[in-house]
Tab-separated table of C-alpha atoms and ligand atoms in Angstrom:
chain	number	residue	atom	x	y	z
A	1	MET	CA	165.219	177.586	-30.017
A	2	SER	CA	162.464	177.359	-33.444
A	3	GLU	CA	159.190	176.884	-31.565
A	4	ALA	CA	157.593	173.934	-33.343
A	5	VAL	CA	153.797	173.366	-32.734
A	6	PHE	CA	151.500	170.552	-33.741
A	7	THR	CA	147.914	170.826	-33.997
A	8	ASP	CA	145.651	168.368	-31.404
A	9	ALA	CA	143.687	167.166	-33.493
A	10	GLY	CA	146.276	165.929	-36.550
A	11	ILE	CA	148.349	163.023	-34.784
A	12	GLY	CA	147.730	159.756	-35.238
A	13	GLU	CA	143.758	160.269	-36.600
A	14	SER	CA	144.848	160.207	-40.485
A	15	ALA	CA	143.224	156.366	-41.069
A	16	ASP	CA	143.995	156.525	-44.544
A	17	ALA	CA	147.552	157.453	-44.329
A	18	GLN	CA	148.189	154.207	-41.869
A	19	ALA	CA	146.645	152.317	-43.876
A	20	ARG	CA	148.475	153.049	-47.197
A	21	SER	CA	151.503	152.560	-44.743
A	22	GLY	CA	150.417	149.110	-43.396
A	23	THR	CA	151.872	150.770	-40.397
A	24	LYS	CA	151.052	153.111	-37.532
A	25	THR	CA	153.347	156.087	-38.698
A	26	ARG	CA	151.639	158.576	-39.868
A	27	ARG	CA	153.600	159.425	-43.581
A	28	VAL	CA	153.487	162.861	-44.923
A	29	THR	CA	154.068	165.607	-46.960
A	30	VAL	CA	156.670	167.971	-45.462
A	31	ILE	CA	156.436	171.657	-46.822
A	32	THR	CA	158.247	174.698	-46.222
A	33	GLY	CA	157.292	177.987	-46.235
A	34	ALA	CA	153.142	176.927	-47.004
A	35	SER	CA	152.349	180.291	-45.018
A	36	GLY	CA	151.814	181.464	-48.659
A	37	GLY	CA	151.965	181.666	-52.177
A	38	ILE	CA	153.261	178.937	-54.287
A	39	GLY	CA	153.756	177.242	-50.520
A	40	ALA	CA	149.935	177.527	-49.879
A	41	ASP	CA	148.715	176.448	-53.012
A	42	LEU	CA	151.160	173.147	-52.871
A	43	ALA	CA	148.878	172.674	-49.963
A	44	ARG	CA	145.929	172.872	-51.027
A	45	VAL	CA	146.702	170.973	-54.598
A	46	PHE	CA	148.463	167.707	-52.101
A	47	ALA	CA	145.867	167.671	-49.530
A	48	ARG	CA	143.034	167.627	-52.167
A	49	HIS	CA	145.205	164.556	-53.559
A	50	GLY	CA	144.498	163.253	-50.069
A	51	HIS	CA	147.831	163.297	-49.053
A	52	ASP	CA	148.758	163.865	-45.108
A	53	LEU	CA	150.427	167.265	-44.563
A	54	ALA	CA	152.879	168.545	-42.028
A	55	LEU	CA	152.860	172.254	-42.724
A	56	ILE	CA	156.286	174.705	-41.583
A	57	ALA	CA	156.850	178.123	-42.093
A	58	ARG	CA	156.996	180.811	-39.388
A	59	SER	CA	153.484	182.451	-39.714
A	60	ARG	CA	150.854	180.399	-36.865
A	61	ALA	CA	148.244	182.311	-37.754
A	62	ALA	CA	148.096	181.511	-41.478
A	63	LEU	CA	149.285	178.540	-40.765
A	64	GLU	CA	146.595	177.330	-38.620
A	65	ALA	CA	144.025	179.327	-41.063
A	66	LEU	CA	145.173	176.764	-43.855
A	67	ALA	CA	145.004	173.941	-41.868
A	68	GLY	CA	141.205	175.057	-40.733
A	69	GLU	CA	140.442	175.572	-44.539
A	70	ILE	CA	142.205	171.826	-45.718
A	71	ALA	CA	140.573	169.453	-42.513
A	72	ALA	CA	136.953	171.094	-43.663
A	73	PRO	CA	135.818	168.833	-46.414
A	74	GLY	CA	136.630	165.613	-43.648
A	75	GLY	CA	140.485	165.062	-44.728
A	76	PRO	CA	143.513	165.209	-41.867
A	77	ARG	CA	144.223	167.859	-40.392
A	78	PRO	CA	147.458	169.109	-41.001
A	79	LEU	CA	150.804	168.609	-38.387
A	80	LEU	CA	151.764	172.266	-37.908
A	81	LEU	CA	155.313	173.725	-37.752
A	82	VAL	CA	155.689	176.913	-36.858
A	83	VAL	CA	159.386	177.002	-37.571
A	84	ASP	CA	162.184	179.610	-38.546
A	85	LEU	CA	164.652	177.656	-40.805
A	86	LEU	CA	167.295	180.204	-40.582
A	87	GLU	CA	167.377	179.308	-36.542
A	88	ARG	CA	170.379	177.112	-35.543
A	89	GLY	CA	169.132	173.754	-34.739
A	90	ALA	CA	166.193	174.288	-36.502
A	91	ILE	CA	166.298	171.296	-38.981
A	92	PRO	CA	166.983	168.530	-36.186
A	93	GLN	CA	164.370	169.940	-34.012
A	94	ILE	CA	161.439	169.341	-37.062
A	95	ALA	CA	162.784	166.032	-37.183
A	96	ALA	CA	162.421	165.074	-33.777
A	97	GLU	CA	158.981	166.937	-33.322
A	98	LEU	CA	158.331	164.741	-36.713
A	99	GLU	CA	159.338	161.536	-34.934
A	100	ALA	CA	157.170	162.832	-31.389
A	101	ALA	CA	154.474	162.880	-33.539
A	102	GLY	CA	154.682	159.466	-34.952
A	103	ALA	CA	154.806	160.888	-38.861
A	104	SER	CA	157.639	160.524	-41.263
A	105	PRO	CA	158.412	162.383	-44.516
A	106	GLU	CA	157.181	160.211	-47.670
A	107	ILE	CA	157.398	163.468	-49.767
A	108	LEU	CA	159.208	166.881	-48.959
A	109	VAL	CA	158.489	170.215	-50.440
A	110	ASN	CA	161.412	172.533	-49.907
A	111	ASN	CA	159.756	175.563	-51.084
A	112	ALA	CA	160.563	178.750	-48.716
A	113	GLY	CA	162.929	181.261	-50.273
A	114	PHE	CA	163.455	184.538	-50.789
A	115	GLY	CA	165.056	186.981	-53.174
A	116	LEU	CA	166.636	190.494	-52.597
A	117	ILE	CA	166.645	193.268	-55.291
A	118	GLY	CA	169.993	195.541	-55.720
A	119	PRO	CA	173.343	195.754	-56.172
A	120	ALA	CA	175.453	192.806	-54.231
A	121	ALA	CA	177.450	195.677	-53.078
A	122	SER	CA	174.542	197.827	-51.884
A	123	LEU	CA	172.412	195.192	-49.932
A	124	ASP	CA	173.106	193.716	-46.634
A	125	PRO	CA	175.590	191.026	-46.150
A	126	GLY	CA	173.590	189.520	-43.653
A	127	GLU	CA	170.991	189.690	-45.538
A	128	GLN	CA	172.484	188.184	-48.659
A	129	LEU	CA	174.167	185.546	-46.443
A	130	ALA	CA	170.448	184.742	-45.162
A	131	ILE	CA	169.651	183.939	-49.077
A	132	VAL	CA	172.047	181.231	-49.057
A	133	ASP	CA	171.046	179.679	-45.535
A	134	LEU	CA	167.366	179.380	-46.562
A	135	ASN	CA	167.366	179.112	-50.269
A	136	ILE	CA	170.593	176.779	-50.156
A	137	ARG	CA	171.405	175.632	-46.940
A	138	ALA	CA	167.809	174.574	-45.273
A	139	VAL	CA	167.143	172.860	-48.722
A	140	VAL	CA	170.571	170.641	-48.102
A	141	GLU	CA	169.859	169.916	-44.659
A	142	MET	CA	166.379	169.257	-45.087
A	143	THR	CA	167.126	167.012	-47.487
A	144	LEU	CA	169.718	165.113	-46.230
A	145	TYR	CA	167.914	164.888	-42.956
A	146	PHE	CA	165.134	163.034	-44.035
A	147	LEU	CA	166.178	161.008	-47.293
A	148	PRO	CA	166.547	158.176	-44.883
A	149	ALA	CA	162.808	158.293	-44.252
A	150	ILE	CA	162.248	158.939	-47.708
A	151	ARG	CA	164.309	156.316	-49.419
A	152	ALA	CA	162.559	153.707	-46.872
A	153	ALA	CA	158.857	154.866	-48.103
A	154	HIS	CA	160.081	155.238	-51.805
A	155	GLY	CA	159.201	158.459	-51.569
A	156	LYS	CA	159.827	161.979	-53.572
A	157	ILE	CA	161.501	165.386	-53.423
A	158	LEU	CA	159.935	168.651	-55.140
A	159	ASN	CA	162.770	171.649	-54.631
A	160	VAL	CA	160.958	174.909	-55.617
A	161	ALA	CA	164.063	176.500	-57.829
A	162	SER	CA	163.115	178.906	-60.509
A	163	VAL	CA	163.211	180.067	-64.088
A	164	ALA	CA	166.409	182.305	-62.906
A	165	ALA	CA	168.302	178.996	-62.214
A	166	TYR	CA	168.788	178.858	-65.963
A	167	PHE	CA	170.339	182.045	-66.339
A	168	PRO	CA	174.570	182.844	-66.307
A	169	GLY	CA	174.163	184.638	-63.659
A	170	GLY	CA	171.369	187.414	-61.755
A	171	PRO	CA	172.802	191.133	-62.224
A	172	GLY	CA	170.609	192.914	-59.748
A	173	MET	CA	170.081	189.432	-57.423
A	174	ALA	CA	172.609	188.003	-58.114
A	175	ALA	CA	172.638	186.054	-54.517
A	176	TYR	CA	169.165	184.795	-55.183
A	177	TYR	CA	170.052	183.602	-58.952
A	178	ALA	CA	172.551	182.140	-57.803
A	179	SER	CA	171.379	180.009	-55.009
A	180	LYS	CA	168.551	179.303	-57.817
A	181	SER	CA	170.848	177.174	-59.853
A	182	PHE	CA	172.777	175.496	-57.097
A	183	ILE	CA	169.109	174.110	-55.823
A	184	LEU	CA	168.440	172.986	-59.833
A	185	SER	CA	171.781	171.048	-60.077
A	186	PHE	CA	171.699	169.904	-56.754
A	187	SER	CA	167.686	168.355	-57.652
A	188	LEU	CA	169.394	167.009	-60.961
A	189	ALA	CA	172.639	165.297	-59.775
A	190	LEU	CA	170.062	163.888	-56.755
A	191	SER	CA	167.331	162.418	-59.298
A	192	GLN	CA	170.045	160.566	-60.548
A	193	GLU	CA	171.775	159.408	-57.519
A	194	LEU	CA	168.045	158.211	-56.386
A	195	ARG	CA	166.514	156.835	-59.188
A	196	PRO	CA	167.942	153.557	-58.222
A	197	HIS	CA	166.749	153.821	-54.934
A	198	GLY	CA	162.790	154.000	-56.198
A	199	VAL	CA	162.829	157.858	-54.846
A	200	THR	CA	162.088	160.326	-57.244
A	201	VAL	CA	163.195	164.199	-57.361
A	202	SER	CA	161.828	166.976	-58.995
A	203	ALA	CA	162.833	170.801	-59.677
A	204	LEU	CA	160.257	173.015	-60.201
A	205	CYS	CA	161.404	176.204	-61.834
A	206	PRO	CA	158.489	178.621	-62.120
A	207	GLY	CA	158.616	182.282	-63.418
A	208	TYR	CA	157.200	185.733	-62.351
A	209	THR	CA	154.259	184.290	-59.737
A	210	LYS	CA	152.801	187.190	-57.829
A	211	THR	CA	152.881	185.869	-54.381
A	212	GLY	CA	154.207	188.004	-51.008
A	213	PHE	CA	158.193	187.120	-52.842
A	214	GLN	CA	157.862	190.639	-54.299
A	215	ALA	CA	157.092	193.031	-51.593
A	216	ARG	CA	159.649	190.608	-49.550
A	217	ALA	CA	162.847	191.310	-52.385
A	218	GLY	CA	161.902	194.781	-52.205
A	219	PHE	CA	160.578	195.652	-55.840
A	220	GLY	CA	160.082	199.145	-56.654
A	221	PRO	CA	156.663	200.944	-57.807
A	222	ASN	CA	158.579	201.864	-61.047
A	223	LEU	CA	157.720	199.018	-62.949
A	224	ASP	CA	153.934	198.073	-63.955
A	225	LEU	CA	154.327	194.191	-62.244
A	226	ALA	CA	150.660	193.613	-63.512
A	227	ARG	CA	151.798	194.153	-67.415
A	228	LEU	CA	154.439	191.279	-66.981
A	229	PRO	CA	153.281	187.859	-68.434
A	230	SER	CA	152.730	185.795	-65.301
A	231	THR	CA	151.586	182.586	-63.425
A	232	THR	CA	149.308	182.269	-61.103
A	233	ALA	CA	150.720	180.620	-57.602
A	234	MET	CA	147.821	177.556	-58.564
A	235	GLN	CA	149.062	177.079	-61.777
A	236	VAL	CA	152.627	176.811	-60.394
A	237	ALA	CA	151.473	173.927	-58.038
A	238	GLU	CA	148.994	171.959	-60.280
A	239	ALA	CA	152.152	171.817	-62.402
A	240	GLY	CA	154.284	170.890	-59.873
A	241	TYR	CA	152.380	168.292	-58.174
A	242	ALA	CA	151.649	166.585	-61.447
A	243	GLY	CA	155.427	167.159	-62.529
A	244	LEU	CA	156.488	165.493	-59.327
A	245	ILE	CA	153.807	162.594	-59.302
A	246	VAL	CA	155.042	161.411	-62.766
A	247	GLY	CA	158.761	161.734	-61.648
A	248	ARG	CA	159.729	164.492	-64.205
A	249	ARG	CA	163.358	166.047	-63.243
A	250	GLU	CA	162.170	169.637	-64.341
A	251	VAL	CA	159.143	170.951	-64.527
A	252	VAL	CA	158.901	174.570	-65.620
A	253	PRO	CA	155.338	176.017	-65.682
A	254	GLY	CA	154.161	178.348	-68.705
A	255	PHE	CA	154.412	178.426	-71.935
A	256	LEU	CA	157.106	181.512	-72.554
A	257	ASN	CA	159.336	180.254	-69.017
A	258	LYS	CA	159.489	176.460	-71.192
A	259	LEU	CA	160.651	178.694	-74.611
A	260	SER	CA	163.087	181.244	-72.421
A	261	VAL	CA	164.693	177.671	-71.177
A	262	LEU	CA	165.030	176.162	-74.301
A	263	LEU	CA	166.655	179.724	-76.055
A	264	LEU	CA	168.642	180.753	-73.171
A	265	PRO	CA	171.341	178.080	-74.141
A	266	PHE	CA	171.714	179.745	-77.520
A	267	LEU	CA	172.109	182.939	-76.818
A	268	PRO	CA	175.801	184.765	-75.495
A	269	LYS	CA	176.051	185.057	-71.815
A	270	ALA	CA	176.686	188.874	-72.346
A	271	VAL	CA	174.134	189.926	-73.925
A	272	VAL	CA	171.722	187.862	-71.615
A	273	LEU	CA	173.462	189.640	-68.522
A	274	ALA	CA	172.897	193.013	-69.651
A	275	VAL	CA	169.693	192.285	-70.515
A	276	ILE	CA	169.193	190.782	-67.106
A	277	SER	CA	170.426	193.691	-65.165
A	278	ARG	CA	168.715	196.374	-67.189
A	279	LEU	CA	165.131	194.408	-65.744
A	280	GLN	CA	166.513	194.609	-62.444
A	281	GLN	CA	167.070	198.379	-62.535
A	282	ASN	CA	163.631	198.554	-63.888
A	283	ARG	CA	162.741	196.966	-61.363
A	284	ALA	CA	164.361	198.286	-58.400
A	285	PRO	CA	162.912	200.925	-55.906
A	286	LEU	CA	162.861	204.421	-57.066
A	287	ARG	CA	165.778	206.222	-55.950
B	319	NAP	N1	157.009	184.065	-57.066
B	319	NAP	C1	158.183	184.304	-57.812
B	319	NAP	O1	157.912	184.840	-59.214
B	319	NAP	C2	158.952	183.130	-58.070
B	319	NAP	C3	159.566	182.867	-59.092
B	319	NAP	C4	160.219	181.703	-58.629
B	319	NAP	C5	160.972	181.041	-57.706
B	319	NAP	N2	159.990	181.776	-56.908
B	319	NAP	C6	160.461	180.405	-55.691
B	319	NAP	O2	159.326	180.119	-54.784
B	319	NAP	C7	158.992	180.059	-53.556
B	319	NAP	C8	158.124	179.891	-52.809
B	319	NAP	O3	157.954	181.958	-52.880
B	319	NAP	P1	156.432	182.802	-52.737
B	319	NAP	O4	156.861	183.284	-54.291
B	319	NAP	O5	155.568	181.756	-52.817
B	319	NAP	O6	156.542	183.098	-52.153
B	319	NAP	P2	156.203	184.211	-50.228
B	319	NAP	O7	154.573	184.680	-50.773
B	319	NAP	O8	156.715	185.113	-50.013
B	319	NAP	O9	156.026	183.102	-50.005
B	319	NAP	C9	157.655	182.466	-48.835
B	319	NAP	C10	157.047	181.160	-48.136
B	319	NAP	O10	158.455	181.066	-47.562
B	319	NAP	C11	158.326	181.011	-45.909
B	319	NAP	N3	159.940	181.651	-45.638
B	319	NAP	C12	159.730	182.677	-45.501
B	319	NAP	N4	161.038	182.433	-44.517
B	319	NAP	C13	161.017	181.572	-43.922
B	319	NAP	C14	161.892	181.002	-42.916
B	319	NAP	N5	162.699	181.613	-42.348
B	319	NAP	N6	161.201	180.320	-41.863
B	319	NAP	C15	160.559	179.820	-42.075
B	319	NAP	N7	159.896	179.961	-43.705
B	319	NAP	C16	160.186	180.964	-43.958
B	319	NAP	C17	156.745	182.074	-45.516
B	319	NAP	O11	156.617	182.229	-43.978
B	319	NAP	P3	156.746	183.041	-42.833
B	319	NAP	O12	156.706	184.500	-43.787
B	319	NAP	O13	155.757	182.873	-43.235
B	319	NAP	O14	157.863	181.934	-42.716
B	319	NAP	C18	156.683	181.905	-47.090
B	319	NAP	O15	155.403	180.573	-46.630
B	319	NAP	C19	160.628	180.451	-53.304
B	319	NAP	O16	161.509	179.218	-52.841
B	319	NAP	C20	161.178	181.198	-54.387
B	319	NAP	O17	161.807	181.124	-54.251
B	319	NAP	C21	158.841	182.668	-56.946
């Protein structure tokens, strides 16, 4: 079973959050994958704007360091949940632990995710299924679990997809691209369903951003990543936060990413698939 750990100092001490909600409930922004990369910067941005946080990831030390950094200026110390979202029962456990701490999600940020580079036939099948489990199943399960509370709070959902979501497919990262297309489609559908209930749903679609993502995906050394146009995790987090707050359905940070998303529907699928295939071959480890 996953291990859920709350920081003692954080529980029940957020006067601001309680005043906002008008009850004893601690209204929190729940962020998955907050131990590094885009998720950690999303946590910093939400905290800077006064949100009370519940942070989820597997790396306890990284979460504790981030919680200390966020609490240092005097804000509420985030709740921490050291959880592997791939474990069976992880999400009901998160829901139970939040309830036990008197916390209720007002905003949900589904950010945790990973990809793998290589042809589907060569990659480990179990690892590819883990992409589906983390990038899709956990996002849907988190959303469905917390939707009643978010609806009651007229809250918001931010799902981290990718510019990959707009491509017809991602040869060389097939399961990853497909998982992000799912997230974009799921988010757009929910945004329509939930808007009349006062809930906004936004899909954040970053392009290449230097984080732990590239090492986890197995990017090789034969592409000079430093020369590729990129956004920083903080730029992505700030764009995501701004888009979420105004209720934008799709948020694509960076001019070149926006341009790609605009042009893609006009390009022949065969050409796009061939270009992506070539790009991923260049990124793959040297064999
Ligand atoms: N970086 C890019 O170029 C890029 C581009 C487009 C979209 N994205 C998307 O942005 C999101 C964040 O990625 P990132 O770039 O910030 O990558 P990252 O630096 O590798 O961060 C991934 C986060 O997910 C957490 N995580 C991974 N597996 C988990 C699990 N089983 N259970 C709980 N948490 C887990 C990691 O924490 P622990 O290891 O501590 O669990 C970490 O906090 C992902 O959805 C990714 O697909 C990234």
